[in-house]
PDB file of C-alpha atoms and ligand atoms in Angstrom:
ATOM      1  CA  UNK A   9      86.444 118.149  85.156  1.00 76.00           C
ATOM      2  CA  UNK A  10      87.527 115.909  88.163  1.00 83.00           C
ATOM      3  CA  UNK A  11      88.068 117.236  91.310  1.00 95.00           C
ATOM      4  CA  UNK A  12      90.583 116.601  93.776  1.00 98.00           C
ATOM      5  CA  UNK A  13      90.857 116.746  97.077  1.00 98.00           C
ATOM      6  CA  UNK A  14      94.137 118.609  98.612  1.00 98.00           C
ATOM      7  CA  UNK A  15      95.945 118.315 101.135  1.00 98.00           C
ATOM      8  CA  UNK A  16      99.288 119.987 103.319  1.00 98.00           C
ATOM      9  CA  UNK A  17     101.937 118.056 105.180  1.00 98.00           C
ATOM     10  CA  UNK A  18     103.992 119.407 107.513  1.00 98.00           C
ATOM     11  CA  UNK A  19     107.037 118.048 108.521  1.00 98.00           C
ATOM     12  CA  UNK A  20     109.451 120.583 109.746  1.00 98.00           C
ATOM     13  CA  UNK A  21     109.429 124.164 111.355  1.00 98.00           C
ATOM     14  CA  UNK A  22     111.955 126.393 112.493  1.00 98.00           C
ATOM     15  CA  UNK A  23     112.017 129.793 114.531  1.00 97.00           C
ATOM     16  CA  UNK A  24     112.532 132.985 112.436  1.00 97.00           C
ATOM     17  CA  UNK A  25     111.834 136.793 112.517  1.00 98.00           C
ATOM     18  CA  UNK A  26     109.621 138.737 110.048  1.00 97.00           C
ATOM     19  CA  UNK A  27     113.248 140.583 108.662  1.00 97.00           C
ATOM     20  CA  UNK A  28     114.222 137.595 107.592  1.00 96.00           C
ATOM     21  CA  UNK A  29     111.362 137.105 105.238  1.00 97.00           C
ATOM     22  CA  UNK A  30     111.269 140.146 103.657  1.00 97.00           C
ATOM     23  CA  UNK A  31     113.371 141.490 101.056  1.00 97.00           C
ATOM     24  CA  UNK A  32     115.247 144.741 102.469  1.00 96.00           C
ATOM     25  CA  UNK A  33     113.930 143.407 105.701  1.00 97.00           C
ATOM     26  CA  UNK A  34     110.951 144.392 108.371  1.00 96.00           C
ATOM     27  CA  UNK A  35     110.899 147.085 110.569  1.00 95.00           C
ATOM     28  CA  UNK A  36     109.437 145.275 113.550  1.00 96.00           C
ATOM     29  CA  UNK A  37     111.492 142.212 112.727  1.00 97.00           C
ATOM     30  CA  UNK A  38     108.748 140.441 115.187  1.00 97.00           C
ATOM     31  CA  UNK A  39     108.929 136.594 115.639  1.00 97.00           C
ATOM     32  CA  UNK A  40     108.141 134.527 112.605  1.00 97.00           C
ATOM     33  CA  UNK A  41     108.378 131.199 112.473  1.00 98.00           C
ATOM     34  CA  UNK A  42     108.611 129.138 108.925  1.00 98.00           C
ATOM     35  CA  UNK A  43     106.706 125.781 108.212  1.00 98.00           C
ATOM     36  CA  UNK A  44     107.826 123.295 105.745  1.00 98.00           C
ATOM     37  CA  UNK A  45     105.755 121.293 103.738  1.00 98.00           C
ATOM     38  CA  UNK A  46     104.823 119.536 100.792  1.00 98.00           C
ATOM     39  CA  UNK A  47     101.499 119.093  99.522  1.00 98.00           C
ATOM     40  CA  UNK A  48      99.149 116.287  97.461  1.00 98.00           C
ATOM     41  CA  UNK A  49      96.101 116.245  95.004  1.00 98.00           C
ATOM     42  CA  UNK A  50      94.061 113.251  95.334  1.00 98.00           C
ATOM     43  CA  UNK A  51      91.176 112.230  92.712  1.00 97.00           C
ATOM     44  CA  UNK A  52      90.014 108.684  92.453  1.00 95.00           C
ATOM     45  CA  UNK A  53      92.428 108.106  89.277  1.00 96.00           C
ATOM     46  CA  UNK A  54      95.258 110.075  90.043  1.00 97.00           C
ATOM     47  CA  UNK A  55      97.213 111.314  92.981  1.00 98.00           C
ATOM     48  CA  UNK A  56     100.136 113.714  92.428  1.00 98.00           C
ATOM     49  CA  UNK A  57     102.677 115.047  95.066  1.00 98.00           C
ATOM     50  CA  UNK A  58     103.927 118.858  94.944  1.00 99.00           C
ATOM     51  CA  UNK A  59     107.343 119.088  96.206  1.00 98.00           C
ATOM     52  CA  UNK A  60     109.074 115.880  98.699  1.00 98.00           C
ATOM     53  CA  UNK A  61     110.782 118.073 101.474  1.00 98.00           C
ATOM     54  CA  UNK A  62     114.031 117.390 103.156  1.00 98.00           C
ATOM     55  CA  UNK A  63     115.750 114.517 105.303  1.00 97.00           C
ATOM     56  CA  UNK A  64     116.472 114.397 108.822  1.00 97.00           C
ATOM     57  CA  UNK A  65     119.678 114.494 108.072  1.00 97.00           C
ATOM     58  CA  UNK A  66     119.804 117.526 106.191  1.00 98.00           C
ATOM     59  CA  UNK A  67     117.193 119.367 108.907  1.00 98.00           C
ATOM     60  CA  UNK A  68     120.448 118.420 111.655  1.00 98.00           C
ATOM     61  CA  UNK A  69     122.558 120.014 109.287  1.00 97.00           C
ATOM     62  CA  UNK A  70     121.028 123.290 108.715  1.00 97.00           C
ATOM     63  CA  UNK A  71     119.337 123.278 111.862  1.00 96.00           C
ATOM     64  CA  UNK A  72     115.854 122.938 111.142  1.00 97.00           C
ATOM     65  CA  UNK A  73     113.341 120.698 113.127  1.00 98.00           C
ATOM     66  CA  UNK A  74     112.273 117.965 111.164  1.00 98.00           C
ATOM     67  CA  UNK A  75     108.650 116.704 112.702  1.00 98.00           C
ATOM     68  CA  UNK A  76     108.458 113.632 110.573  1.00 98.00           C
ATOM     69  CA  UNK A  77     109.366 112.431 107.167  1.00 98.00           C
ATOM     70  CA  UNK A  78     107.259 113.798 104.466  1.00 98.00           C
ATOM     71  CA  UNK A  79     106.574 110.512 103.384  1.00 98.00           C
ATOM     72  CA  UNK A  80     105.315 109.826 106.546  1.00 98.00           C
ATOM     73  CA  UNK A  81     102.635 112.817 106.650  1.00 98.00           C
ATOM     74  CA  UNK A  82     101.348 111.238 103.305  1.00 98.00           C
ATOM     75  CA  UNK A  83     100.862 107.541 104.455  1.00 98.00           C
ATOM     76  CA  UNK A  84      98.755 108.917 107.307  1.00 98.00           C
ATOM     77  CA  UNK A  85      96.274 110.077 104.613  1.00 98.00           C
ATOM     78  CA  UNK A  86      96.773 106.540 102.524  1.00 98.00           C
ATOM     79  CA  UNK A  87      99.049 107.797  99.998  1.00 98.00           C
ATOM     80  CA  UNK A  88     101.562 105.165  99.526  1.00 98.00           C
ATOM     81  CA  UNK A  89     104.926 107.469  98.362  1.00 98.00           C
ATOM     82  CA  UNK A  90     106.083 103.717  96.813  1.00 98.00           C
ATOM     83  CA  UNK A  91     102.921 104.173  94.339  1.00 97.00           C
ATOM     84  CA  UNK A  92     103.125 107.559  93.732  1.00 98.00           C
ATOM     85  CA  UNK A  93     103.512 108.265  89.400  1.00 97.00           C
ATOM     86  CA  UNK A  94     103.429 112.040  89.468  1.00 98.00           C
ATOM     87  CA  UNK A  95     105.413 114.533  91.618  1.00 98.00           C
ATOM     88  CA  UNK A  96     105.658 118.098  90.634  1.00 99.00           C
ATOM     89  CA  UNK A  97     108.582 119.697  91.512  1.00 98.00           C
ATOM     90  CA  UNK A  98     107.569 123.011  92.485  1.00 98.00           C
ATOM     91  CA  UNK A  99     111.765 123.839  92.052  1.00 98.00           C
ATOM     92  CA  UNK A 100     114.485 122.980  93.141  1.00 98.00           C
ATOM     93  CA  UNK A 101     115.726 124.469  96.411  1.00 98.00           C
ATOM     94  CA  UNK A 102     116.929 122.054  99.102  1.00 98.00           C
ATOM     95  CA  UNK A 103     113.740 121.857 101.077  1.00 98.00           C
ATOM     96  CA  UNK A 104     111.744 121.091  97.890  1.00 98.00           C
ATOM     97  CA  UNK A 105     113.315 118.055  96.823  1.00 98.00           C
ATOM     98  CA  UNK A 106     115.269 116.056  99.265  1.00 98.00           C
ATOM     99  CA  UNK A 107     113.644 112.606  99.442  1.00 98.00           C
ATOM    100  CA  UNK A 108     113.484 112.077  95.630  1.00 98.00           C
ATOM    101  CA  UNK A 109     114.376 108.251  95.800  1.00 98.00           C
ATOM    102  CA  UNK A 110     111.462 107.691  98.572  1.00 98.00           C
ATOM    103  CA  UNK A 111     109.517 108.067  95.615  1.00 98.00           C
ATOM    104  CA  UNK A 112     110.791 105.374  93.359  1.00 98.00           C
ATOM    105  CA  UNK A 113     107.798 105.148  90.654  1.00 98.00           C
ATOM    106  CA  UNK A 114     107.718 108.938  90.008  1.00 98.00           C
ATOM    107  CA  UNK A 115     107.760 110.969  86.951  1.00 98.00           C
ATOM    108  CA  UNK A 116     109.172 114.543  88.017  1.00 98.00           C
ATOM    109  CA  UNK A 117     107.897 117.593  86.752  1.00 98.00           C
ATOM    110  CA  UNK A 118     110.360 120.160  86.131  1.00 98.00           C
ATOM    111  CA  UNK A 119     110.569 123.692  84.511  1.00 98.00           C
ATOM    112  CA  UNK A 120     113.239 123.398  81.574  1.00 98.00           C
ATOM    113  CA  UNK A 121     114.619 126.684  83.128  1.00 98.00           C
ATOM    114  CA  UNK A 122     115.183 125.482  86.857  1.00 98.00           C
ATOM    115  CA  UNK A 123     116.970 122.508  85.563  1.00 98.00           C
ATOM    116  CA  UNK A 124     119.197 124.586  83.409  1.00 98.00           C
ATOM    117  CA  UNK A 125     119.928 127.262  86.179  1.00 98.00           C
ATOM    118  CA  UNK A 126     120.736 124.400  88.622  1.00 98.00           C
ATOM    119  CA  UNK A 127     123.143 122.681  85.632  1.00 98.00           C
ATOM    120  CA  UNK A 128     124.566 125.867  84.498  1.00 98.00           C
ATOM    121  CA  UNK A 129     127.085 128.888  85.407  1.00 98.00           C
ATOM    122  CA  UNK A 130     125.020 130.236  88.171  1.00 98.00           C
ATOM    123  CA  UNK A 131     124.762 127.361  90.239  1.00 98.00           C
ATOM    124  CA  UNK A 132     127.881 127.576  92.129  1.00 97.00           C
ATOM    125  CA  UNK A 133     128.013 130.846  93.174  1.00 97.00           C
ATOM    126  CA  UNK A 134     128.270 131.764  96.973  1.00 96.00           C
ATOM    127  CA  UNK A 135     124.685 133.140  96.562  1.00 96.00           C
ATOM    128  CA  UNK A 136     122.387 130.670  94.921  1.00 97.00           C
ATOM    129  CA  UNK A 137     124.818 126.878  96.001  1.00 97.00           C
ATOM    130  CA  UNK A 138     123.565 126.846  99.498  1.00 96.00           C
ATOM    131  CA  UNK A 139     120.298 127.054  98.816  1.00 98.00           C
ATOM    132  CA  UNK A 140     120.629 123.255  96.974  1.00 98.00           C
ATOM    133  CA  UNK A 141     121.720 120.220  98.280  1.00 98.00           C
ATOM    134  CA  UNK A 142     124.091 118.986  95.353  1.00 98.00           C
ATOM    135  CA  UNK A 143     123.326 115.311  95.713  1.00 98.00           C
ATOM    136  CA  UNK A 144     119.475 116.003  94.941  1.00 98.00           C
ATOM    137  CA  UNK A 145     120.357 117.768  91.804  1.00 98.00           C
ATOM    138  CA  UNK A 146     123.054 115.189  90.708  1.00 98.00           C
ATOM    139  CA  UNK A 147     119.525 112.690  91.205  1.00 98.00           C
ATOM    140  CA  UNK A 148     117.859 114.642  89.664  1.00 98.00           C
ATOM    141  CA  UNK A 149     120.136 114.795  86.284  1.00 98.00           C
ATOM    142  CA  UNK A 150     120.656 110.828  86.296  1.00 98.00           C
ATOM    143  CA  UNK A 151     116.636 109.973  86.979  1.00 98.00           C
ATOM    144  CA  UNK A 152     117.026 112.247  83.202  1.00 98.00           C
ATOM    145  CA  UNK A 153     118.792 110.093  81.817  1.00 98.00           C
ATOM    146  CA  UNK A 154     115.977 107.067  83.149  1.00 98.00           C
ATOM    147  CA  UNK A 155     113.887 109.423  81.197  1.00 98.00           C
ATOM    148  CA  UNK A 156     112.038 109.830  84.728  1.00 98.00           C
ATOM    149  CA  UNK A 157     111.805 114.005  84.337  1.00 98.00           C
ATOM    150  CA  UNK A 158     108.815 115.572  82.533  1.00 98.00           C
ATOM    151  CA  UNK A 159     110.286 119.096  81.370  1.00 98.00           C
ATOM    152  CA  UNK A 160     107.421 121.800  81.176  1.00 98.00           C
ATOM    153  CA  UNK A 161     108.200 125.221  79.582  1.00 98.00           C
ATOM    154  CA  UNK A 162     105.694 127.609  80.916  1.00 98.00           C
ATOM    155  CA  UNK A 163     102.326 126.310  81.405  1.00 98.00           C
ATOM    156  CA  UNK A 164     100.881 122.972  81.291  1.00 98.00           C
ATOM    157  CA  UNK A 165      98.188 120.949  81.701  1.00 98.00           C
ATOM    158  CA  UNK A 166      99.897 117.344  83.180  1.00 97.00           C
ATOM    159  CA  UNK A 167      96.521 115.670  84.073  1.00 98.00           C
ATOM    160  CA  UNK A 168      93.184 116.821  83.829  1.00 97.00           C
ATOM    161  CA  UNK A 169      92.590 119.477  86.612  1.00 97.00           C
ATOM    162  CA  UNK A 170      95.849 119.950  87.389  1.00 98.00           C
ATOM    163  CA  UNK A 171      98.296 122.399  85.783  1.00 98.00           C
ATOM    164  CA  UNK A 172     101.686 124.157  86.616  1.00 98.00           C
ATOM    165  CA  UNK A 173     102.706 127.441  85.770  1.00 98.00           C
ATOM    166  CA  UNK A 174     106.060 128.623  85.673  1.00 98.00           C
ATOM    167  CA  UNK A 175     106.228 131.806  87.676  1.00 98.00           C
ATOM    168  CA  UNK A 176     109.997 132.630  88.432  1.00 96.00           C
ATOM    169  CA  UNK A 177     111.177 135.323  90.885  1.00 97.00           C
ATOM    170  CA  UNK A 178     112.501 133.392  94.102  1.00 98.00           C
ATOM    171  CA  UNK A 179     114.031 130.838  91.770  1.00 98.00           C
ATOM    172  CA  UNK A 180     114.712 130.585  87.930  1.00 98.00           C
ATOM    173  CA  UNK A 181     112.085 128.094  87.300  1.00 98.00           C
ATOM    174  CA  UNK A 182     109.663 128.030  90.409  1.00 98.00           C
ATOM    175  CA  UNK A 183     106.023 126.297  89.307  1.00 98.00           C
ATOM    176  CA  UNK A 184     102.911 127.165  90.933  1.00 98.00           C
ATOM    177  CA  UNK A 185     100.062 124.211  90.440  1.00 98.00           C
ATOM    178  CA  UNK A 186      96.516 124.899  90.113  1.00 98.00           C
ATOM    179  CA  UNK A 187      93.922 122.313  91.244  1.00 98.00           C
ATOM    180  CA  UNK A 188      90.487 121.909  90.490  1.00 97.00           C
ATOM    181  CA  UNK A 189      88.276 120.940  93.281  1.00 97.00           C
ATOM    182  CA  UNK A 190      85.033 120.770  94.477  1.00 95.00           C
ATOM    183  CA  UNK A 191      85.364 124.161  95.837  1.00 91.00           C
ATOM    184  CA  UNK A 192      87.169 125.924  92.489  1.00 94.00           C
ATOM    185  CA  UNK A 193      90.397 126.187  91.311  1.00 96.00           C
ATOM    186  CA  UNK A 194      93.052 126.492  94.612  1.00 97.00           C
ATOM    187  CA  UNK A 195      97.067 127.616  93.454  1.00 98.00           C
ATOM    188  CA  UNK A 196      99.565 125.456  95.488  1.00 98.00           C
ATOM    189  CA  UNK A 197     101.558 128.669  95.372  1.00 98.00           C
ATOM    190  CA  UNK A 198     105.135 126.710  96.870  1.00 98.00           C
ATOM    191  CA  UNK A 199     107.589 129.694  97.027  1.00 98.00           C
ATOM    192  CA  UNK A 200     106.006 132.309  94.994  1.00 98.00           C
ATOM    193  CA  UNK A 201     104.848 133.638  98.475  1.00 98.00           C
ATOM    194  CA  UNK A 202     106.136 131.789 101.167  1.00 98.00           C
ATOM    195  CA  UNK A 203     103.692 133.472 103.609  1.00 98.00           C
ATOM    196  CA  UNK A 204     100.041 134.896 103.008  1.00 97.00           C
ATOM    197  CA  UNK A 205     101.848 138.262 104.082  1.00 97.00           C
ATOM    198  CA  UNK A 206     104.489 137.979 100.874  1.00 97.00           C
ATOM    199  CA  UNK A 207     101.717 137.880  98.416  1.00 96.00           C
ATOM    200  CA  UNK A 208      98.528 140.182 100.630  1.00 95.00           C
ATOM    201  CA  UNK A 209     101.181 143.235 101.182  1.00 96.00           C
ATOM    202  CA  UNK A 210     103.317 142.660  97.704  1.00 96.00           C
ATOM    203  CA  UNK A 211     106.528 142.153  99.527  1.00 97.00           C
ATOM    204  CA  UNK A 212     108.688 140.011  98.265  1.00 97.00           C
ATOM    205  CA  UNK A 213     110.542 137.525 100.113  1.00 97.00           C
ATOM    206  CA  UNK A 214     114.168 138.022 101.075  1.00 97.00           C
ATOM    207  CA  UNK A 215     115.925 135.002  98.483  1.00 96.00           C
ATOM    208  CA  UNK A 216     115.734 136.855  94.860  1.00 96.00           C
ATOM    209  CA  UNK A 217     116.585 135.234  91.686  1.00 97.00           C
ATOM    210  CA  UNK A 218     114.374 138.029  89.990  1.00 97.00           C
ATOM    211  CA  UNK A 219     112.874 140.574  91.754  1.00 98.00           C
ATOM    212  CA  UNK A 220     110.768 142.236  88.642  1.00 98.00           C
ATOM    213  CA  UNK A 221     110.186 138.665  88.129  1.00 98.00           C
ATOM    214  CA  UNK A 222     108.757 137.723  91.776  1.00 98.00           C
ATOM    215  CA  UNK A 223     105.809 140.440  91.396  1.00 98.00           C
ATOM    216  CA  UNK A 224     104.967 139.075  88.224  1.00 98.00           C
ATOM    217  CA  UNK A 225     104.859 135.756  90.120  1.00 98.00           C
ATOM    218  CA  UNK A 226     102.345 137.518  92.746  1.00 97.00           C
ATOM    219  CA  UNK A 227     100.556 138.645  89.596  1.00 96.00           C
ATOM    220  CA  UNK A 228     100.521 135.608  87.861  1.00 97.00           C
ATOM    221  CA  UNK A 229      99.080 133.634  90.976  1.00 97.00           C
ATOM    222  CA  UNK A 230      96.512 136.386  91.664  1.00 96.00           C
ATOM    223  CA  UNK A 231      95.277 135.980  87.880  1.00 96.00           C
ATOM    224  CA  UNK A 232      94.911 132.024  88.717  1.00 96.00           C
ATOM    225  CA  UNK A 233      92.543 132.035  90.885  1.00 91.00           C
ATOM    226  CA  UNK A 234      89.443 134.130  91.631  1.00 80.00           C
ATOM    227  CA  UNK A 235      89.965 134.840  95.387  1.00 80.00           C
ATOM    228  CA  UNK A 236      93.154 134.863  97.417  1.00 78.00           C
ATOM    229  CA  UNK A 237      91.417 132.607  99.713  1.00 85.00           C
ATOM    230  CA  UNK A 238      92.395 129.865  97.255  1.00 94.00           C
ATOM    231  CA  UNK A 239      95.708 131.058  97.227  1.00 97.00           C
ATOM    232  CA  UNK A 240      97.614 128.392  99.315  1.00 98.00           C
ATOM    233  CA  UNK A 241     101.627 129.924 100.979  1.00 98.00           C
ATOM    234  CA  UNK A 242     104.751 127.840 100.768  1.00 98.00           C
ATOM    235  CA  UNK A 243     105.919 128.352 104.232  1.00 98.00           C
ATOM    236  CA  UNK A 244     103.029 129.915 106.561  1.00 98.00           C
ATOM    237  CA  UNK A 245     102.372 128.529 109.831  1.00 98.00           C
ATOM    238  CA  UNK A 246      99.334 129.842 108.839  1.00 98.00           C
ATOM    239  CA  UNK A 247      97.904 127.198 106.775  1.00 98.00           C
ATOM    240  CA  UNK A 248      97.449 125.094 109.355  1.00 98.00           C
ATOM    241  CA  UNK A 249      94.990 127.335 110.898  1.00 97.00           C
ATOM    242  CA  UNK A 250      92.888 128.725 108.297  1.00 97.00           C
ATOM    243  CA  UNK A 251      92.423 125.060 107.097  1.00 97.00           C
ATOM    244  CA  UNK A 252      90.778 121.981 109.289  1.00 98.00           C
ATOM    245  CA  UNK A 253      92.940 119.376 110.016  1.00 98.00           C
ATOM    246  CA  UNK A 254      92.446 116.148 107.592  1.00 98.00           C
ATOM    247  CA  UNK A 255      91.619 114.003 110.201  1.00 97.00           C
ATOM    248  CA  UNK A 256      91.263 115.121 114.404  1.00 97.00           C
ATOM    249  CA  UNK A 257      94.477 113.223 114.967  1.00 98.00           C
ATOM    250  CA  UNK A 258      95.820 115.005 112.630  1.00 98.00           C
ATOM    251  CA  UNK A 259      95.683 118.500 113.922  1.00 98.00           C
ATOM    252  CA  UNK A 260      99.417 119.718 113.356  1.00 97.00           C
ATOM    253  CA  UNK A 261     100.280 117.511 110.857  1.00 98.00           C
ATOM    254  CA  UNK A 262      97.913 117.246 107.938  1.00 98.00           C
ATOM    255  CA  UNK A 263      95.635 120.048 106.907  1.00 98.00           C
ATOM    256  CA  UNK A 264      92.589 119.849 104.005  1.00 98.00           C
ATOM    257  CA  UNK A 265      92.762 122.444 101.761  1.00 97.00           C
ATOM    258  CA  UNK A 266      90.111 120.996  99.339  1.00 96.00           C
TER     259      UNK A 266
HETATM  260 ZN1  LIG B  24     110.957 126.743 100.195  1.00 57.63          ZN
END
């Protein structure tokens, strides 16, 4: 089995209060800042991207603060976004997939039921459209038609020692990826907890598609992997403690999961 190394990128942040990341709220409603990031899996045949993050442009917009360009965060490791073959798209929330054509060699990875939801009746509605940006889905339907999309139902193996899992709850299709590495199997858990807290204390984050569906997504991750150690948050701040940085001048910016 090969074994990859993996690493998080973080390019944006924003300031936030625990109530906002729980669903029905939090008591203390303490400060809570969110991290944004996407994540890679290096082996020395394959390297794969989870998720591509969102634009400057889009960070001014919704008034995030964009730290870099993903892309960016990746070169500083050597991955060259221009070479990149495989991206998993974790789903399909704005800050998930909002540099799709800085990746112009990719094959995306998409559950058949995010892509439906995000082409079907329930798109539009006041709830679940600002959660998209609609030119990244309109991308995404016409790199379909290149044939660029690689639809998973469920779970799949899409190179040796990596595999997604379709999980559901925050969104109709979210994937979770498992990667083998030298140190086991570690879940790249995206949105199926956004912070360690979501998954540790079973309380679901505050944007439901599902919520019967989200603790079988806590379930689901916790069945992945032997230890919630290798359980790795969409959104935690902190990630970038518990892990070392990739490289000293990268404390901030790139941490090594694996
Ligand atoms: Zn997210």
């Amino acid at each position: 089995m090969p074994a990859y190394e993996v690493y998080a990128v973080r390019y944006a942040t924003r300031e936030a209060r625990s109530g906002e990341h729980f669903h029905g709220g939090d008591p203390h409603n303490v400060p809570m800042p969110m991290d944004y990031f996407v994540w890679v899996a290096v082996s020395s045949e394959h390297t794969v991207v989870i998720d591509v993050g969102f634009s400057a442009e889009v960070a001014r917009r919704r008034g995030r603060e964009h730290l870099r360009c993903p892309t960016e965060g990746l070169r500083e490791i050597g991955v060259d976004p221009d070479n990149v073959s495989n991206v998993v798209l974790t789903h399909l929330h704005y800050d998930h997939i909002g540099n799709l054509e800085k990746f112009p060699a990719a094959t995306f990875v998409v559950q058949d039921i995010e892509m439906a939801f995000w082409t079907g009746r329930h798109a539009g509605r006041e709830y679940f459209r600002h959660l998209i940006e609609v030119g990244d889905v309109v991308h995404l339907v016409r790199k379909n038609f290149e044939g660029r999309l690689r639809f998973v139902d469920g779970s799949r193996k899409i190179l040796p020692g990596i595999e997604v899992h379709r999980a559901g709850g925050h969104s109709a299709g979210l994937q979770a990826v498992r990667v083998q590495t030298a140190r086991g199997p570690v879940v790249l858990a995206s949105d199926v907890a956004h912070f360690y807290a979501n998954i540790e204390e079973d309380r679901p984050f505050s944007i439901v598609s599902d919520l019967p569906g989200m603790y079988d997504a806590f379930d689901l991750v916790r069945s992945l992997v032997g230890s919630p150690d290798r359980v790795v948050p969409g959104h935690d701040p902190l990630v970038m403690e518990r892990y070392p940085a990739a490289r000293k001048d990268l404390d901030g910016v790139v941490a090594r999961i694996a």
